[in-house]
């Protein structure tokens, strides 16, 4: 039965798969959105904190920030999630695949976001910080009112890239039974044996998320440029 | 001028290549042409063409798993492949060729085994292969040589002792797309099934406490239990997935010989010995 289906669908995209498995695709799509949004917020907050650590005028914070970024961004995402999924239980904390995948994704992406933000802040000439501090502003106020508003314009494009990567990387959840889009795609594939069609539809759902995000980034970029 | 010379040379080389290849082609054709009538002739007279071919080759080529604990596993240190399937295969080589070393073990996977059988790379498949109607259309199966079936692997002392204990909220690990997923969903519709890419990932997750039980063929579960003595197979089997030895379609003489061999293995008690050696239990009668 399966073999006939396989033979028949080699030449074309098999839309009956989308029809038959729409519930699975949507369930996975929903979980992928959920995981991506949570990881996006988490990675942004964490990344900003780490970026501040790296540039703050406190040496131990610099060291911590550097160690965090260099450690996390130089190991595969898979291993980061493995740590949460298989390592944490030995410390008595058991979180399911969805939660571990999302946390791992947030932690992993935060290291790249920290670097993007740091680069943005560094690109604002140092003289401005010195001038602001000299005129009596505190370090935090200098950051908030002088440096960050300028840095954000430089940071938007690389941040957009990181968020697009994050959505695509959320497919790591499939390895940990995280019920995401790729997980359902894998299961549909083993059911239909029509690998091509199954994953084309998976790709389509990912594009539904990433393409609007790409456009949004471009628009924000333009709007910020206009304010100059 | 120079360019034209090069063109002529290129043409010459191409032509030579074509002639050489063509010559090789005809040679091969004439070879197979002369041998095919004899094969069909002996088949027509009810001889044993497949077995004759194996005898003239001097060895039995068997497709086995290299990655399946207890059934066919390559020992990375010694390079030897060992297991239940291997012992069955060696016994068969002894029966057919009089010497259990006249065997070549080729690695197969569930995906490659039927294509390899079809294109003649292997004579038989002895690789934890379940007999089913779908496959009967593609290969010829022997009698059942191992009664596999789906079962549960749990941590020792687990409240789950059979499939009846798998209730709502129980997390059961399985491998993506395996029939075992459909079976467990039928037997325990309220359970949460977590599907992994492979058995090793599923077992790692079970050991990390990410779920309550792991389900698949008992043959594979026994292998995992032998890896980690904190885990045990419970509740017997709740499906029937008999393993058979497969031969290429139409090789009736070979299938008959395999069946005779399996019968003698069982009547001599040798089968029980192999079973206990690998599975650690006596086979259910």
Coordinates of C-alpha atoms in Angstrom, one line a residue:
Chain A
X1 CA 0.0 0.0 0.0
X2 CA 2.7 2.4 1.0
X3 CA 4.9 1.4 -1.9
X4 CA 2.3 2.3 -4.5
X5 CA 1.8 5.7 -2.9
X6 CA 5.5 6.3 -3.0
X7 CA 5.7 5.4 -6.7
X8 CA 2.7 7.6 -7.6
X9 CA 3.9 10.7 -5.8
X10 CA 7.5 10.8 -7.1
X11 CA 6.6 13.0 -10.0
X12 CA 4.5 15.7 -8.2
X13 CA 3.8 17.4 -5.0
X14 CA 1.2 15.3 -3.2
X15 CA -1.4 17.8 -1.8
X16 CA -3.5 15.0 -0.3
X17 CA -0.8 14.7 2.4
X18 CA -1.4 18.3 3.5
X19 CA -5.2 17.6 3.6
X20 CA -4.9 14.3 5.4
X21 CA -2.4 15.5 8.0
X22 CA -3.5 19.1 8.4
X23 CA -4.2 18.6 12.1
X24 CA -0.7 17.3 12.7
X25 CA 0.9 20.1 10.7
X26 CA -1.2 22.7 12.6
X27 CA -0.4 21.2 16.0
X28 CA 3.3 21.3 15.2
X29 CA 3.1 24.7 13.7
X30 CA 1.4 26.0 16.9
X31 CA 4.0 24.5 19.1
X32 CA 6.8 25.9 16.9
X33 CA 5.3 29.4 17.2
X34 CA 5.0 29.0 20.9
X35 CA 8.5 27.7 21.4
X36 CA 10.0 30.4 19.1
X37 CA 8.2 33.3 20.7
X38 CA 9.2 32.2 24.2
X39 CA 12.8 31.5 23.2
X40 CA 12.9 34.9 21.3
X41 CA 11.8 36.8 24.4
X42 CA 14.1 34.8 26.6
X43 CA 17.1 35.1 24.3
X44 CA 16.6 38.9 23.9
X45 CA 16.5 39.5 27.7
X46 CA 19.4 37.1 28.4
X47 CA 21.4 38.5 25.4
X48 CA 20.9 42.1 26.6
X49 CA 22.0 41.3 30.1
X50 CA 25.1 39.5 28.8
X51 CA 25.9 42.3 26.5
X52 CA 25.7 44.8 29.4
X53 CA 28.0 42.5 31.4
X54 CA 30.5 42.5 28.6
X55 CA 30.8 46.2 28.4
X56 CA 30.1 47.3 32.0
X57 CA 33.0 48.9 33.7
X58 CA 33.2 46.0 36.2
X59 CA 35.9 43.4 35.4
X60 CA 34.4 40.2 36.9
X61 CA 31.2 40.9 34.9
X62 CA 33.3 41.3 31.8
X63 CA 34.9 37.9 32.4
X64 CA 31.6 36.2 33.1
X65 CA 30.0 37.7 29.9
X66 CA 33.0 36.7 27.7
X67 CA 33.1 33.2 29.1
X68 CA 29.3 32.8 28.6
X69 CA 29.4 34.0 25.0
X70 CA 32.5 32.0 24.0
X71 CA 31.3 28.9 25.7
X72 CA 27.8 28.8 24.5
X73 CA 28.2 30.0 20.9
X74 CA 31.1 27.6 20.2
X75 CA 29.2 24.4 21.0
X76 CA 26.4 22.9 18.8
X77 CA 22.9 23.8 19.8
X78 CA 22.1 20.1 20.0
X79 CA 24.6 19.7 22.9
X80 CA 23.1 22.7 24.7
X81 CA 19.7 21.1 24.6
X82 CA 21.1 17.7 25.5
X83 CA 22.5 19.2 28.7
X84 CA 19.0 20.4 29.7
X85 CA 17.2 17.3 28.7
X86 CA 19.6 14.5 29.8
X87 CA 21.9 16.4 32.2
X88 CA 19.5 18.2 34.5
X89 CA 17.6 15.1 35.6
X90 CA 20.7 13.9 37.3
X91 CA 20.5 17.1 39.4
X92 CA 16.9 16.3 40.2
X93 CA 15.3 18.6 37.7
X94 CA 13.3 16.9 35.0
X95 CA 11.8 19.2 32.3
X96 CA 10.1 17.8 29.2
X97 CA 11.4 18.0 25.6
X98 CA 9.4 21.1 24.7
X99 CA 10.6 23.1 27.7
X100 CA 14.3 21.9 27.5
X101 CA 14.3 22.7 23.7
X102 CA 12.9 26.2 24.3
X103 CA 15.3 27.0 27.1
X104 CA 18.3 25.6 25.1
X105 CA 17.2 27.6 22.1
X106 CA 17.0 30.8 24.3
X107 CA 20.4 30.2 25.9
X108 CA 22.1 29.4 22.6
X109 CA 20.7 32.3 20.7
X110 CA 21.3 34.7 23.6
X111 CA 25.1 34.4 23.0
X112 CA 24.8 35.6 19.4
X113 CA 22.3 38.4 20.4
X114 CA 24.7 39.5 23.2
X115 CA 27.5 39.8 20.5
X116 CA 25.2 41.7 18.1
X117 CA 24.1 44.2 20.9
X118 CA 27.7 44.6 22.1
X119 CA 28.9 45.4 18.6
X120 CA 26.1 47.9 18.2
X121 CA 27.0 49.7 21.4
X122 CA 30.7 49.6 20.6
X123 CA 30.1 51.3 17.3
X124 CA 28.9 54.5 19.0
X125 CA 32.0 56.6 19.4
X126 CA 33.6 56.4 22.8
X127 CA 33.8 60.2 23.0
X128 CA 30.0 60.3 23.5
X129 CA 30.1 58.2 26.6
X130 CA 32.9 60.3 28.0
X131 CA 31.1 63.5 27.2
X132 CA 27.8 62.2 28.8
X133 CA 29.6 61.1 32.0
X134 CA 31.5 64.4 32.1
X135 CA 28.3 66.3 32.0
X136 CA 27.1 64.5 35.1
X137 CA 24.9 61.6 33.7
X138 CA 25.2 58.3 35.5
X139 CA 26.5 55.3 33.6
X140 CA 23.1 53.8 33.3
X141 CA 21.5 57.0 32.2
X142 CA 24.2 57.5 29.6
X143 CA 23.4 54.1 28.3
X144 CA 19.7 54.6 28.2
X145 CA 19.5 58.1 26.8
X146 CA 22.7 58.5 24.7
X147 CA 24.2 55.1 23.6
X148 CA 21.3 52.6 23.3
X149 CA 19.1 54.8 21.0
X150 CA 21.9 55.0 18.5
X151 CA 23.0 51.4 19.0
X152 CA 19.5 50.0 18.3
X153 CA 19.6 51.1 14.7
X154 CA 22.9 49.2 14.1
X155 CA 21.6 46.2 16.0
X156 CA 18.3 45.7 14.2
X157 CA 19.6 43.9 11.1
X158 CA 21.8 41.3 13.0
X159 CA 19.0 40.8 15.6
X160 CA 16.5 40.1 12.8
X161 CA 18.9 37.5 11.4
X162 CA 19.3 35.9 14.8
X163 CA 15.5 35.7 15.3
X164 CA 15.1 34.1 11.9
X165 CA 17.8 31.6 12.8
X166 CA 16.0 30.9 16.1
X167 CA 12.8 30.0 14.3
X168 CA 14.6 27.6 12.0
X169 CA 16.7 26.2 14.9
X170 CA 13.5 25.5 16.9
X171 CA 13.4 22.3 14.7
X172 CA 15.9 20.9 17.3
X173 CA 12.8 20.1 19.4
X174 CA 12.1 17.1 17.1
X175 CA 15.1 15.3 18.6
X176 CA 13.7 15.6 22.1
X177 CA 10.1 14.7 21.3
X178 CA 9.1 18.4 21.6
X179 CA 6.0 18.0 19.4
X180 CA 7.1 20.9 17.1
X181 CA 6.5 21.2 13.3
X182 CA 9.6 19.1 12.4
X183 CA 8.6 16.4 14.9
X184 CA 5.2 16.0 13.2
X185 CA 6.9 16.3 9.8
X186 CA 9.1 13.3 10.7
X187 CA 6.1 11.3 11.9
X188 CA 4.1 12.1 8.8
X189 CA 7.1 11.2 6.6
X190 CA 7.4 7.7 8.2
X191 CA 3.6 7.3 7.7
X192 CA 3.5 8.3 4.0
X193 CA 7.0 7.5 2.8
X194 CA 6.6 10.6 0.6
X195 CA 9.6 12.5 2.0
X196 CA 9.6 15.2 -0.7
X197 CA 6.0 16.3 -0.3
X198 CA 5.9 16.0 3.5
X199 CA 8.9 18.2 4.0
X200 CA 8.0 20.7 1.3
X201 CA 4.8 21.4 3.4
X202 CA 7.0 21.6 6.6
X203 CA 9.2 24.2 4.8
X204 CA 6.1 26.1 3.8
X205 CA 5.0 26.4 7.4
X206 CA 8.4 27.6 8.4
X207 CA 8.3 30.2 5.6
X208 CA 4.9 31.4 6.9
X209 CA 6.8 32.5 10.0
X210 CA 10.2 33.6 8.7
X211 CA 9.2 35.6 5.6
X212 CA 6.9 38.0 7.4
X213 CA 9.7 38.4 10.1
X214 CA 12.2 39.2 7.3
X215 CA 9.9 41.9 5.9
X216 CA 9.2 43.3 9.4
X217 CA 13.0 43.6 10.0
X218 CA 13.4 45.5 6.7
X219 CA 10.6 47.9 7.5
X220 CA 11.8 48.6 11.0
X221 CA 15.3 49.2 9.6
X222 CA 13.9 51.7 7.0
X223 CA 11.8 53.5 9.6
X224 CA 14.8 54.0 11.9
X225 CA 16.9 55.2 9.0
X226 CA 14.2 57.8 8.2
X227 CA 14.5 59.2 11.7
X228 CA 18.1 60.1 11.2
Chain B
X1 CA 45.3 25.3 -36.9
X2 CA 46.4 24.3 -33.5
X3 CA 42.9 24.3 -32.2
X4 CA 41.8 22.0 -35.0
X5 CA 44.5 19.6 -34.1
X6 CA 43.4 19.4 -30.5
X7 CA 39.8 18.8 -31.7
X8 CA 40.9 15.9 -33.9
X9 CA 42.8 14.4 -31.0
X10 CA 39.8 14.8 -28.7
X11 CA 37.6 13.0 -31.2
X12 CA 40.1 10.2 -31.6
X13 CA 40.2 9.6 -27.8
X14 CA 36.5 9.7 -27.5
X15 CA 36.1 7.2 -30.3
X16 CA 38.7 4.9 -28.8
X17 CA 36.9 5.0 -25.5
X18 CA 33.6 4.2 -27.1
X19 CA 35.0 1.2 -28.9
X20 CA 36.7 -0.1 -25.8
X21 CA 33.6 0.3 -23.7
X22 CA 31.5 -1.3 -26.4
X23 CA 33.8 -4.3 -26.6
X24 CA 33.5 -4.7 -22.8
X25 CA 29.8 -4.6 -23.1
X26 CA 29.6 -7.4 -25.6
X27 CA 31.8 -9.5 -23.6
X28 CA 29.6 -9.2 -20.6
X29 CA 26.5 -9.8 -22.7
X30 CA 27.9 -13.0 -24.2
X31 CA 28.8 -14.3 -20.7
X32 CA 25.4 -13.8 -19.2
X33 CA 23.9 -15.0 -22.4
X34 CA 25.6 -18.4 -22.1
X35 CA 24.9 -18.9 -18.5
X36 CA 21.2 -18.0 -18.3
X37 CA 19.9 -21.0 -20.4
X38 CA 21.6 -23.4 -18.0
X39 CA 20.0 -21.8 -15.0
X40 CA 16.5 -21.9 -16.4
X41 CA 17.1 -25.5 -17.6
X42 CA 18.0 -26.7 -14.1
X43 CA 15.0 -24.8 -12.6
X44 CA 12.7 -26.5 -15.1
X45 CA 14.0 -30.0 -14.1
X46 CA 13.2 -29.1 -10.4
X47 CA 16.9 -29.0 -9.4
X48 CA 18.4 -26.8 -6.8
X49 CA 19.9 -23.9 -8.8
X50 CA 20.2 -21.4 -5.9
X51 CA 21.9 -23.9 -3.7
X52 CA 24.1 -25.1 -6.5
X53 CA 25.2 -21.5 -7.1
X54 CA 26.0 -21.0 -3.4
X55 CA 28.0 -24.3 -3.4
X56 CA 30.0 -23.3 -6.5
X57 CA 30.6 -19.9 -4.9
X58 CA 31.9 -21.8 -1.9
X59 CA 30.3 -19.5 0.6
X60 CA 26.9 -18.4 1.9
X61 CA 26.4 -14.6 1.8
X62 CA 24.0 -13.5 4.5
X63 CA 22.7 -10.0 5.2
X64 CA 22.7 -9.4 9.0
X65 CA 22.4 -6.4 11.3
X66 CA 25.7 -5.0 12.7
X67 CA 24.0 -2.7 15.1
X68 CA 21.4 -4.7 16.9
X69 CA 22.4 -6.0 20.3
X70 CA 21.8 -9.8 20.9
X71 CA 20.9 -10.4 17.2
X72 CA 23.7 -9.0 15.1
X73 CA 26.2 -6.7 16.7
X74 CA 29.7 -5.9 15.6
X75 CA 32.2 -5.9 18.4
X76 CA 34.3 -2.8 17.8
X77 CA 37.3 -4.4 19.6
X78 CA 37.5 -7.7 17.8
X79 CA 35.6 -6.8 14.6
X80 CA 33.5 -9.9 15.0
X81 CA 29.8 -9.8 14.4
X82 CA 27.9 -11.8 17.0
X83 CA 24.3 -12.6 18.0
X84 CA 21.3 -14.8 17.7
X85 CA 20.9 -14.2 14.0
X86 CA 24.6 -14.9 13.4
X87 CA 24.5 -18.2 15.2
X88 CA 21.5 -19.2 13.1
X89 CA 23.3 -18.2 9.9
X90 CA 26.5 -20.1 10.8
X91 CA 24.5 -23.2 11.5
X92 CA 22.9 -22.9 8.1
X93 CA 26.3 -22.5 6.4
X94 CA 27.4 -25.7 8.2
X95 CA 24.2 -27.5 7.0
X96 CA 24.6 -26.3 3.3
X97 CA 28.3 -26.3 2.9
X98 CA 29.5 -28.5 5.7
X99 CA 31.5 -25.8 7.3
X100 CA 30.3 -22.9 9.5
X101 CA 33.2 -20.7 8.5
X102 CA 32.1 -20.7 4.8
X103 CA 30.0 -17.7 5.4
X104 CA 30.2 -14.0 4.6
X105 CA 28.3 -11.6 6.8
X106 CA 27.2 -8.4 5.1
X107 CA 25.8 -5.5 6.9
X108 CA 22.2 -4.6 6.1
X109 CA 19.7 -2.1 7.5
X110 CA 16.0 -2.3 7.4
X111 CA 16.1 0.0 4.3
X112 CA 18.9 -1.8 2.4
X113 CA 18.1 -5.4 3.0
X114 CA 15.5 -6.0 0.3
X115 CA 17.3 -4.1 -2.5
X116 CA 20.5 -6.0 -1.6
X117 CA 18.7 -9.3 -1.8
X118 CA 17.1 -8.4 -5.1
X119 CA 20.3 -7.4 -6.8
X120 CA 22.1 -10.6 -5.7
X121 CA 24.5 -9.0 -3.2
X122 CA 23.3 -11.4 -0.5
X123 CA 21.7 -14.9 -0.6
X124 CA 19.6 -14.5 2.5
X125 CA 18.4 -12.0 5.0
X126 CA 18.7 -13.0 8.6
X127 CA 18.2 -9.6 10.2
X128 CA 15.4 -9.3 12.7
X129 CA 12.9 -9.2 9.8
X130 CA 9.2 -9.5 10.6
X131 CA 7.1 -11.6 8.3
X132 CA 4.1 -9.6 7.0
X133 CA 1.9 -9.6 3.9
X134 CA 3.5 -6.5 2.5
X135 CA 6.9 -8.1 2.5
X136 CA 5.7 -11.5 1.3
X137 CA 5.0 -9.7 -2.1
X138 CA 8.7 -8.8 -2.3
X139 CA 10.6 -11.8 -0.8
X140 CA 10.1 -15.5 0.1
X141 CA 10.0 -16.1 3.8
X142 CA 11.1 -19.2 5.7
X143 CA 9.2 -20.6 8.7
X144 CA 9.3 -18.4 11.9
X145 CA 12.7 -18.6 13.6
X146 CA 12.0 -16.1 16.4
X147 CA 8.7 -15.1 18.0
X148 CA 9.2 -11.4 18.5
X149 CA 6.4 -9.1 19.7
X150 CA 6.0 -5.7 21.2
X151 CA 6.7 -5.4 24.9
X152 CA 7.6 -2.8 27.5
X153 CA 11.0 -1.9 29.1
X154 CA 10.8 -0.3 32.5
X155 CA 13.0 0.6 35.4
X156 CA 13.1 -2.2 38.0
X157 CA 10.5 -1.6 40.6
X158 CA 8.3 0.4 38.3
X159 CA 4.5 0.2 39.0
X160 CA 4.1 -0.6 35.3
X161 CA 4.2 -4.4 35.0
X162 CA 2.2 -4.9 31.8
X163 CA 0.5 -2.9 29.0
X164 CA -2.6 -2.8 31.2
X165 CA -0.8 -0.5 33.6
X166 CA -0.1 2.1 30.9
X167 CA -2.8 4.7 31.8
X168 CA -3.5 8.3 31.3
X169 CA -0.4 10.4 32.0
X170 CA 2.0 7.5 31.5
X171 CA 4.8 8.6 29.2
X172 CA 5.8 5.9 26.8
X173 CA 8.9 6.2 24.6
X174 CA 9.0 4.8 21.1
X175 CA 10.8 5.4 17.8
X176 CA 9.3 7.7 15.2
X177 CA 7.1 6.0 12.6
X178 CA 7.6 2.5 14.0
X179 CA 4.5 0.2 14.0
X180 CA 5.0 0.0 17.7
X181 CA 3.7 3.6 18.0
X182 CA 0.4 2.6 16.4
X183 CA 0.2 -0.6 18.5
X184 CA 0.7 1.2 21.9
X185 CA -1.8 3.9 20.9
X186 CA -4.4 1.1 20.3
X187 CA -3.6 -0.8 23.5
X188 CA -3.3 2.3 25.7
X189 CA -5.0 5.2 24.0
X190 CA -4.7 7.6 27.0
X191 CA -0.9 7.3 27.3
X192 CA 1.4 10.1 26.1
X193 CA 3.7 8.7 23.4
X194 CA 7.1 10.4 23.0
X195 CA 8.7 9.5 19.7
X196 CA 12.5 9.7 19.1
X197 CA 14.8 9.3 16.1
X198 CA 16.3 6.1 17.2
X199 CA 16.3 3.5 20.0
X200 CA 19.5 4.9 21.6
X201 CA 17.9 8.3 22.0
X202 CA 14.7 6.8 23.4
X203 CA 16.7 4.7 25.9
X204 CA 18.8 7.6 27.0
X205 CA 15.6 9.6 27.6
X206 CA 14.1 6.7 29.6
X207 CA 17.3 6.5 31.7
X208 CA 17.2 10.2 32.3
X209 CA 13.7 9.8 33.7
X210 CA 11.9 11.6 30.9
X211 CA 9.3 8.8 30.6
X212 CA 7.9 5.7 32.3
X213 CA 8.4 2.9 29.8
X214 CA 9.9 2.2 26.4
X215 CA 8.1 0.1 23.9
X216 CA 9.2 -1.8 20.8
X217 CA 10.0 -5.4 19.8
X218 CA 11.0 -7.5 22.8
X219 CA 14.1 -8.5 20.9
X220 CA 15.4 -5.0 21.0
X221 CA 14.3 -4.5 24.6
X222 CA 16.2 -7.5 25.8
X223 CA 19.3 -6.0 24.2
X224 CA 18.8 -2.8 26.2
X225 CA 18.1 -4.6 29.4
X226 CA 21.4 -6.5 28.9
X227 CA 23.1 -3.0 28.6
X228 CA 21.7 -1.7 31.9
X229 CA 20.6 -4.1 34.6
X230 CA 18.4 -1.5 36.2
X231 CA 15.9 -2.1 33.5
X232 CA 13.7 -5.1 32.7
X233 CA 11.3 -6.3 30.1
X234 CA 7.8 -6.8 31.6
X235 CA 4.4 -8.2 30.8
X236 CA 5.2 -10.5 27.9
X237 CA 4.3 -9.5 24.3
X238 CA 1.1 -7.8 23.3
X239 CA 1.6 -8.2 19.5
X240 CA 2.9 -11.0 17.3
X241 CA 5.8 -10.1 15.1
X242 CA 7.4 -13.3 13.9
X243 CA 10.9 -13.1 12.4
X244 CA 11.6 -15.0 9.3
X245 CA 14.6 -15.7 7.0
X246 CA 14.1 -14.1 3.6
X247 CA 15.3 -15.3 0.2
X248 CA 14.9 -13.7 -3.2
X249 CA 11.5 -14.3 -4.7
X250 CA 11.4 -17.6 -6.6
X251 CA 14.3 -19.3 -4.8
X252 CA 12.1 -22.1 -3.5
X253 CA 14.9 -24.6 -3.2
X254 CA 16.8 -22.3 -0.8
X255 CA 13.7 -21.6 1.3
X256 CA 13.0 -25.4 1.6
X257 CA 16.6 -26.0 2.7
X258 CA 16.3 -23.2 5.3
X259 CA 13.0 -24.7 6.6
X260 CA 14.6 -28.2 6.9
X261 CA 17.5 -26.7 8.8
X262 CA 15.2 -24.8 11.2
X263 CA 13.2 -28.0 11.9
X264 CA 16.4 -30.0 12.6
X265 CA 17.7 -27.1 14.8
X266 CA 14.6 -27.2 16.9
X267 CA 14.3 -31.0 17.2
X268 CA 18.0 -31.3 18.2
X269 CA 17.6 -28.8 21.1
X270 CA 20.3 -26.7 19.5
X271 CA 17.7 -23.9 19.0
X272 CA 17.0 -23.7 22.7
X273 CA 20.7 -23.4 23.4
X274 CA 21.1 -20.5 21.0
X275 CA 18.0 -18.8 22.4
X276 CA 19.1 -19.1 26.0
X277 CA 22.6 -17.9 25.1
X278 CA 21.4 -14.6 23.7
X279 CA 18.0 -13.9 25.2
X280 CA 18.7 -15.3 28.7
X281 CA 15.4 -17.1 28.9
X282 CA 14.0 -20.4 27.5
X283 CA 11.7 -19.9 24.5
X284 CA 8.0 -20.1 25.2
X285 CA 6.6 -23.3 23.8

